[in-house]
């Protein structure tokens, strides 16, 4: 009996790839236990920060994003920027549907908990520019499309975040006769976040490909170099998860019932955003790769920005900050599960006519 294409791909994956959900679960548990039981670990990690940006988390995100952005074929970006259906759909989903959905879910699930409700609304405003590249790559989405969409989200994040925060926390509640909240956020702080978490790995990935192809050729670059740096993406992801949960392990484990209350609307949000975006992409004929990219870029959120804004505005021990922390606690396992759902759904699409993808995330040459 001949193997299917999906079985052939799975057979080539390393143990790191095949058991990624297990490694992520272990990283989350390790971080939570370390933050809870290792004396002074959380404050020590939290102290290593510049302008509110955690250096350990920044390091993990940069290591995580660089290999994926080094795989992007930047000479193909014009094929993405010319796809109006993809770009318009992404903008609508990220900057209209996503924040509105989170606002509605926060009020439905947490009408009696204003701090957590505000924290969730802030999470909904922070569109993903980091971990989404990993989820998209694992789901065999369109790398070039992902690079364009996260760049587009970054621009809109700098321009629109503060205005949307004012609208959803002050203006819209006032119109609806609901309690209003102010949000103090610096446009430069948001731009700084974007420049670090997207700008640095994007420039590094672009220069690596340009120099590598010029000196050694595309075949060497994609068949020899990329498989060697590929595992760094998942190592960076696991490191980031450990550090993130170690930082907030005490807060999460000491308030389990509050975490459950916050988790429920987040779970609904991630599933609805992903499923609706994936269905939209399929419905307008984007094909599997770009439908998957549209879904993951719409469902993910920039937890680092959301937590930083909540802490700067309401304080490190606030309910708003805790809601931001619970975001990745739910997002990571849910989106890992949706990667599997996405790959299963790929069988319903016609095979892509695009060139074969070079080097899976951690495949050896």
Short mmCIF file of C-alpha atoms in Angstrom, two decimals:
data_model
loop_
_atom_site.label_atom_id
_atom_site.label_comp_id
_atom_site.label_asym_id
_atom_site.label_seq_id
_atom_site.Cartn_x
_atom_site.Cartn_y
_atom_site.Cartn_z
CA UNK A 1 0.00 0.00 0.00
CA UNK A 2 1.41 3.40 -0.94
CA UNK A 3 1.61 6.12 1.66
CA UNK A 4 -0.33 9.36 1.31
CA UNK A 5 1.49 12.66 0.89
CA UNK A 6 0.66 13.64 4.48
CA UNK A 7 2.03 10.35 5.84
CA UNK A 8 5.22 10.84 3.83
CA UNK A 9 5.69 14.30 5.32
CA UNK A 10 5.09 13.06 8.86
CA UNK A 11 7.62 10.31 8.31
CA UNK A 12 10.32 12.89 7.55
CA UNK A 13 9.68 14.97 10.66
CA UNK A 14 12.13 14.93 13.54
CA UNK A 15 11.07 13.96 17.06
CA UNK A 16 10.97 17.67 17.89
CA UNK A 17 8.32 18.26 15.22
CA UNK A 18 6.27 15.10 15.73
CA UNK A 19 5.88 15.58 19.48
CA UNK A 20 5.70 19.38 19.50
CA UNK A 21 2.40 19.52 21.47
CA UNK A 22 4.03 17.39 24.17
CA UNK A 23 7.14 19.61 24.33
CA UNK A 24 4.96 22.73 24.53
CA UNK A 25 2.87 21.23 27.34
CA UNK A 26 6.03 20.28 29.23
CA UNK A 27 7.46 23.78 28.69
CA UNK A 28 4.29 25.35 30.08
CA UNK A 29 4.31 23.06 33.13
CA UNK A 30 8.05 23.63 33.68
CA UNK A 31 7.58 27.38 33.53
CA UNK A 32 4.61 27.37 35.89
CA UNK A 33 6.35 25.14 38.42
CA UNK A 34 9.60 27.10 38.22
CA UNK A 35 7.80 30.40 38.72
CA UNK A 36 5.88 28.97 41.65
CA UNK A 37 8.60 27.01 43.44
CA UNK A 38 12.00 28.56 42.57
CA UNK A 39 12.51 31.42 45.04
CA UNK A 40 13.04 34.80 43.38
CA UNK A 41 13.01 33.44 39.81
CA UNK A 42 10.02 35.47 38.62
CA UNK A 43 11.25 38.82 39.99
CA UNK A 44 14.78 38.08 38.70
CA UNK A 45 13.50 37.44 35.17
CA UNK A 46 11.15 40.39 35.34
CA UNK A 47 14.01 42.67 36.41
CA UNK A 48 15.93 41.94 33.20
CA UNK A 49 13.98 44.41 31.11
CA UNK A 50 14.50 47.62 29.14
CA UNK A 51 11.64 50.10 28.84
CA UNK A 52 9.21 47.44 30.01
CA UNK A 53 10.37 44.87 27.43
CA UNK A 54 11.49 41.57 28.97
CA UNK A 55 14.91 40.73 27.54
CA UNK A 56 14.58 36.94 28.06
CA UNK A 57 11.23 36.94 26.23
CA UNK A 58 12.65 39.23 23.54
CA UNK A 59 15.59 36.85 23.05
CA UNK A 60 13.28 33.86 22.76
CA UNK A 61 11.00 35.58 20.24
CA UNK A 62 13.92 36.76 18.10
CA UNK A 63 15.47 33.28 18.00
CA UNK A 64 12.03 31.83 17.24
CA UNK A 65 11.18 34.18 14.38
CA UNK A 66 14.55 34.43 12.61
CA UNK A 67 14.67 30.96 10.96
CA UNK A 68 11.10 31.27 9.66
CA UNK A 69 11.70 34.73 8.21
CA UNK A 70 14.98 33.49 6.71
CA UNK A 71 12.89 30.92 4.79
CA UNK A 72 10.70 33.56 3.16
CA UNK A 73 11.33 34.04 -0.55
CA UNK A 74 11.30 37.82 -0.61
CA UNK A 75 11.33 37.92 -4.42
CA UNK A 76 7.79 36.48 -4.30
CA UNK A 77 6.25 39.14 -2.08
CA UNK A 78 4.77 40.99 -5.07
CA UNK A 79 2.48 37.99 -5.65
CA UNK A 80 1.10 38.56 -2.14
CA UNK A 81 0.83 42.35 -2.21
CA UNK A 82 -1.18 42.06 -5.42
CA UNK A 83 -3.76 39.76 -3.78
CA UNK A 84 -6.43 42.27 -2.75
CA UNK A 85 -8.74 39.54 -1.41
CA UNK A 86 -6.12 38.39 1.07
CA UNK A 87 -5.03 41.86 2.20
CA UNK A 88 -8.52 43.30 2.60
CA UNK A 89 -9.76 40.17 4.38
CA UNK A 90 -6.83 40.31 6.79
CA UNK A 91 -7.35 43.98 7.60
CA UNK A 92 -11.08 43.50 8.22
CA UNK A 93 -10.58 40.40 10.38
CA UNK A 94 -7.72 41.85 12.42
CA UNK A 95 -8.85 45.41 12.97
CA UNK A 96 -12.65 45.24 12.84
CA UNK A 97 -13.86 41.70 13.58
CA UNK A 98 -11.21 40.64 16.13
CA UNK A 99 -11.44 43.61 18.52
CA UNK A 100 -15.25 43.69 18.25
CA UNK A 101 -15.54 39.97 18.98
CA UNK A 102 -13.25 40.19 22.02
CA UNK A 103 -15.19 43.20 23.31
CA UNK A 104 -18.45 41.27 23.02
CA UNK A 105 -17.07 38.10 24.64
CA UNK A 106 -15.48 40.05 27.48
CA UNK A 107 -18.81 41.64 28.38
CA UNK A 108 -20.79 38.39 27.94
CA UNK A 109 -18.46 36.24 30.07
CA UNK A 110 -17.13 38.80 32.56
CA UNK A 111 -19.88 41.38 33.21
CA UNK A 112 -19.07 41.38 36.95
CA UNK A 113 -15.25 41.46 36.66
CA UNK A 114 -14.26 44.82 35.15
CA UNK A 115 -10.49 44.42 35.54
CA UNK A 116 -10.36 41.08 33.73
CA UNK A 117 -12.82 42.37 31.14
CA UNK A 118 -10.61 45.35 30.36
CA UNK A 119 -7.56 43.10 30.15
CA UNK A 120 -9.27 40.87 27.59
CA UNK A 121 -10.28 43.85 25.47
CA UNK A 122 -6.63 44.97 25.42
CA UNK A 123 -5.60 41.46 24.31
CA UNK A 124 -8.10 41.69 21.45
CA UNK A 125 -6.54 44.95 20.27
CA UNK A 126 -2.98 43.58 20.16
CA UNK A 127 -2.76 41.77 16.84
CA UNK A 128 -0.11 39.07 16.48
CA UNK A 129 3.24 39.83 14.85
CA UNK A 130 5.44 37.15 16.43
CA UNK A 131 4.30 33.61 17.28
CA UNK A 132 1.96 33.56 14.30
CA UNK A 133 4.92 32.90 12.00
CA UNK A 134 5.55 29.64 13.89
CA UNK A 135 1.92 28.46 13.80
CA UNK A 136 1.70 29.35 10.11
CA UNK A 137 4.90 27.48 9.31
CA UNK A 138 3.84 24.39 11.23
CA UNK A 139 0.52 24.42 9.37
CA UNK A 140 2.34 24.68 6.01
CA UNK A 141 0.82 28.08 5.33
CA UNK A 142 2.15 30.62 2.85
CA UNK A 143 5.37 32.05 4.33
CA UNK A 144 5.48 35.01 1.98
CA UNK A 145 1.86 35.87 2.77
CA UNK A 146 2.57 35.58 6.50
CA UNK A 147 5.52 37.99 6.19
CA UNK A 148 3.36 40.55 4.39
CA UNK A 149 0.41 40.22 6.77
CA UNK A 150 2.48 40.55 9.95
CA UNK A 151 4.18 43.61 8.46
CA UNK A 152 0.75 45.04 7.63
CA UNK A 153 -0.45 44.30 11.17
CA UNK A 154 2.63 46.04 12.53
CA UNK A 155 1.91 49.25 10.65
CA UNK A 156 -1.72 49.26 11.75
CA UNK A 157 -0.70 48.41 15.31
CA UNK A 158 1.37 51.58 15.56
CA UNK A 159 -1.34 53.69 13.92
CA UNK A 160 -4.53 52.21 15.33
CA UNK A 161 -3.87 50.61 18.73
CA UNK A 162 -4.28 53.71 20.89
CA UNK A 163 -7.33 54.92 18.95
CA UNK A 164 -9.05 51.55 19.15
CA UNK A 165 -8.25 51.31 22.84
CA UNK A 166 -9.95 54.67 23.40
CA UNK A 167 -12.94 53.58 21.30
CA UNK A 168 -13.54 50.16 22.90
CA UNK A 169 -12.81 51.21 26.49
CA UNK A 170 -14.33 54.69 26.57
CA UNK A 171 -16.46 55.63 23.56
CA UNK A 172 -18.40 52.43 22.79
CA UNK A 173 -19.20 51.63 26.45
CA UNK A 174 -20.47 55.20 26.79
CA UNK A 175 -22.78 54.76 23.82
CA UNK A 176 -24.07 51.49 25.30
CA UNK A 177 -24.50 52.92 28.80
CA UNK A 178 -21.68 50.75 30.21
CA UNK A 179 -18.80 51.68 32.57
CA UNK A 180 -15.93 53.48 30.82
CA UNK A 181 -12.19 52.97 31.28
CA UNK A 182 -9.21 55.08 30.19
CA UNK A 183 -6.09 53.64 28.55
CA UNK A 184 -2.72 55.36 28.68
CA UNK A 185 -0.54 54.03 25.88
CA UNK A 186 2.44 55.49 24.06
CA UNK A 187 2.61 55.31 20.27
CA UNK A 188 6.40 55.11 20.58
CA UNK A 189 6.10 52.19 23.01
CA UNK A 190 4.02 50.29 20.45
CA UNK A 191 6.42 51.19 17.63
CA UNK A 192 9.34 50.04 19.77
CA UNK A 193 7.61 46.71 20.36
CA UNK A 194 7.07 46.28 16.61
CA UNK A 195 10.62 47.26 15.69
CA UNK A 196 12.14 44.77 18.13
CA UNK A 197 9.88 41.76 17.69
CA UNK A 198 9.36 42.06 13.93
CA UNK A 199 11.93 44.49 12.56
CA UNK A 200 15.08 42.78 13.83
CA UNK A 201 14.27 39.19 12.72
CA UNK A 202 12.77 40.44 9.44
CA UNK A 203 15.92 42.37 8.50
CA UNK A 204 18.11 39.49 9.66
CA UNK A 205 16.11 36.97 7.63
CA UNK A 206 16.15 39.15 4.51
CA UNK A 207 19.92 39.79 4.71
CA UNK A 208 20.66 36.13 5.41
CA UNK A 209 18.79 34.98 2.31
CA UNK A 210 20.24 37.73 0.13
CA UNK A 211 23.84 37.10 1.17
CA UNK A 212 23.44 33.30 1.26
CA UNK A 213 22.00 33.10 -2.25
CA UNK A 214 24.57 35.52 -3.63
CA UNK A 215 27.54 33.64 -2.23
CA UNK A 216 26.38 30.00 -2.35
CA UNK A 217 23.28 29.96 -4.56
CA UNK A 218 19.61 29.25 -3.83
CA UNK A 219 19.92 25.48 -3.89
CA UNK A 220 22.63 25.45 -1.20
CA UNK A 221 20.71 28.00 0.85
CA UNK A 222 17.43 26.08 0.84
CA UNK A 223 18.75 22.52 0.91
CA UNK A 224 21.73 22.92 3.25
CA UNK A 225 21.55 26.14 5.27
CA UNK A 226 17.83 26.36 6.11
CA UNK A 227 17.54 22.80 7.52
CA UNK A 228 20.44 23.58 9.87
CA UNK A 229 18.89 26.71 11.37
CA UNK A 230 15.32 25.37 11.28
CA UNK A 231 15.33 23.78 14.77
CA UNK A 232 16.20 27.15 16.32
CA UNK A 233 12.62 28.30 15.71
CA UNK A 234 11.12 25.62 17.94
CA UNK A 235 13.89 25.92 20.54
CA UNK A 236 13.14 29.63 20.71
CA UNK A 237 9.42 28.91 21.03
CA UNK A 238 9.92 26.48 23.91
CA UNK A 239 12.34 28.84 25.67
CA UNK A 240 9.87 31.72 25.33
CA UNK A 241 7.05 29.62 26.78
CA UNK A 242 9.16 28.54 29.78
CA UNK A 243 10.22 32.12 30.54
CA UNK A 244 6.74 33.56 30.03
CA UNK A 245 5.07 31.08 32.36
CA UNK A 246 7.89 31.29 34.91
CA UNK A 247 7.33 35.05 35.08
CA UNK A 248 3.63 34.63 35.83
CA UNK A 249 3.50 31.17 37.37
CA UNK A 250 2.64 32.45 40.85
CA UNK A 251 -0.23 34.64 39.63
CA UNK A 252 -1.71 31.87 37.50
CA UNK A 253 -1.50 29.04 40.02
CA UNK A 254 -2.68 31.15 42.99
CA UNK A 255 -5.92 32.22 41.30
CA UNK A 256 -7.17 29.11 39.45
CA UNK A 257 -10.88 30.05 39.46
CA UNK A 258 -10.14 33.50 38.05
CA UNK A 259 -7.95 31.91 35.39
CA UNK A 260 -10.86 29.67 34.38
CA UNK A 261 -13.22 32.66 34.11
CA UNK A 262 -10.71 34.49 31.89
CA UNK A 263 -9.92 31.36 29.86
CA UNK A 264 -13.48 30.68 28.68
CA UNK A 265 -13.94 33.80 26.48
CA UNK A 266 -10.37 33.42 25.21
CA UNK A 267 -11.06 29.83 24.16
CA UNK A 268 -14.19 30.88 22.29
CA UNK A 269 -12.34 33.81 20.71
CA UNK A 270 -9.42 31.80 19.32
CA UNK A 271 -11.62 29.03 17.91
CA UNK A 272 -14.20 31.39 16.37
CA UNK A 273 -11.58 33.70 14.85
CA UNK A 274 -9.57 30.84 13.40
CA UNK A 275 -12.53 28.86 12.06
CA UNK A 276 -14.29 31.92 10.63
CA UNK A 277 -11.11 33.22 8.97
CA UNK A 278 -10.23 29.81 7.53
CA UNK A 279 -13.74 29.39 6.16
CA UNK A 280 -13.63 32.89 4.67
CA UNK A 281 -10.31 32.18 2.95
CA UNK A 282 -11.64 28.94 1.50
CA UNK A 283 -14.88 30.60 0.48
CA UNK A 284 -13.21 33.38 -1.50
CA UNK A 285 -10.85 30.95 -3.21
CA UNK A 286 -7.53 31.71 -1.52
CA UNK A 287 -6.46 28.06 -1.51
CA UNK A 288 -5.17 26.10 1.47
CA UNK A 289 -1.86 27.88 2.13
CA UNK A 290 -3.25 31.42 2.18
CA UNK A 291 -6.44 30.37 3.96
CA UNK A 292 -4.30 28.89 6.74
CA UNK A 293 -2.17 32.03 6.86
CA UNK A 294 -5.24 34.25 7.00
CA UNK A 295 -6.68 32.12 9.83
CA UNK A 296 -3.58 32.10 12.03
CA UNK A 297 -2.75 35.78 11.54
CA UNK A 298 -6.34 36.65 12.50
CA UNK A 299 -6.57 34.32 15.51
CA UNK A 300 -3.22 35.10 17.14
CA UNK A 301 -2.53 38.03 19.45
CA UNK A 302 0.54 39.99 20.53
CA UNK A 303 0.61 38.93 24.17
CA UNK A 304 3.84 40.82 24.90
CA UNK A 305 2.28 44.12 23.85
CA UNK A 306 -0.99 43.41 25.68
CA UNK A 307 0.80 42.56 28.93
CA UNK A 308 3.13 45.57 28.64
CA UNK A 309 0.22 47.98 28.08
CA UNK A 310 -1.82 46.46 30.94
CA UNK A 311 1.12 46.70 33.36
CA UNK A 312 2.04 50.24 32.31
CA UNK A 313 -1.54 51.47 32.67
CA UNK A 314 -2.95 49.45 35.58
CA UNK A 315 0.05 47.94 37.40
CA UNK A 316 1.88 44.60 37.51
CA UNK A 317 -0.50 43.08 40.10
CA UNK A 318 -3.67 44.27 38.38
CA UNK A 319 -6.44 42.05 37.07
CA UNK A 320 -5.85 43.56 33.64
CA UNK A 321 -2.26 42.26 33.70
CA UNK A 322 -3.42 38.80 34.82
CA UNK A 323 -5.89 38.66 31.92
CA UNK A 324 -3.03 39.44 29.54
CA UNK A 325 -0.93 36.67 31.07
CA UNK A 326 -3.71 34.10 30.71
CA UNK A 327 -3.85 34.96 26.98
CA UNK A 328 -0.82 32.86 25.94
CA UNK A 329 -1.77 30.19 28.51
CA UNK A 330 -4.83 29.52 26.34
CA UNK A 331 -3.54 30.65 22.95
CA UNK A 332 -0.51 28.35 22.81
CA UNK A 333 -2.25 24.97 23.28
CA UNK A 334 -5.35 26.02 21.32
CA UNK A 335 -3.39 27.18 18.27
CA UNK A 336 -1.15 24.12 18.42
CA UNK A 337 -4.35 22.06 18.26
CA UNK A 338 -5.62 24.18 15.38
CA UNK A 339 -2.40 23.49 13.48
CA UNK A 340 -3.42 19.82 13.51
CA UNK A 341 -6.97 20.70 12.46
CA UNK A 342 -5.58 22.84 9.65
CA UNK A 343 -3.34 20.07 8.34
CA UNK A 344 -6.26 17.64 8.40
CA UNK A 345 -8.40 20.13 6.46
CA UNK A 346 -5.68 20.47 3.83
CA UNK A 347 -6.81 17.18 2.27
CA UNK A 348 -10.02 18.87 1.16
CA UNK A 349 -8.14 21.40 -0.97
CA UNK A 350 -6.73 20.87 -4.41
CA UNK A 351 -2.91 20.54 -4.49
CA UNK A 352 -1.14 23.89 -4.83
CA UNK A 353 0.60 24.68 -8.10
CA UNK A 354 3.27 26.70 -6.36
CA UNK A 355 6.85 25.48 -6.09
CA UNK A 356 7.61 22.97 -3.30
CA UNK A 357 8.33 24.49 0.10
CA UNK A 358 11.98 24.38 1.13
CA UNK A 359 13.07 22.79 4.41
CA UNK A 360 10.47 22.02 7.07
CA UNK A 361 10.85 23.59 10.48
CA UNK A 362 13.45 21.21 11.88
CA UNK A 363 14.12 18.72 9.13
CA UNK A 364 17.74 17.63 8.70
CA UNK A 365 19.36 17.66 5.23
#
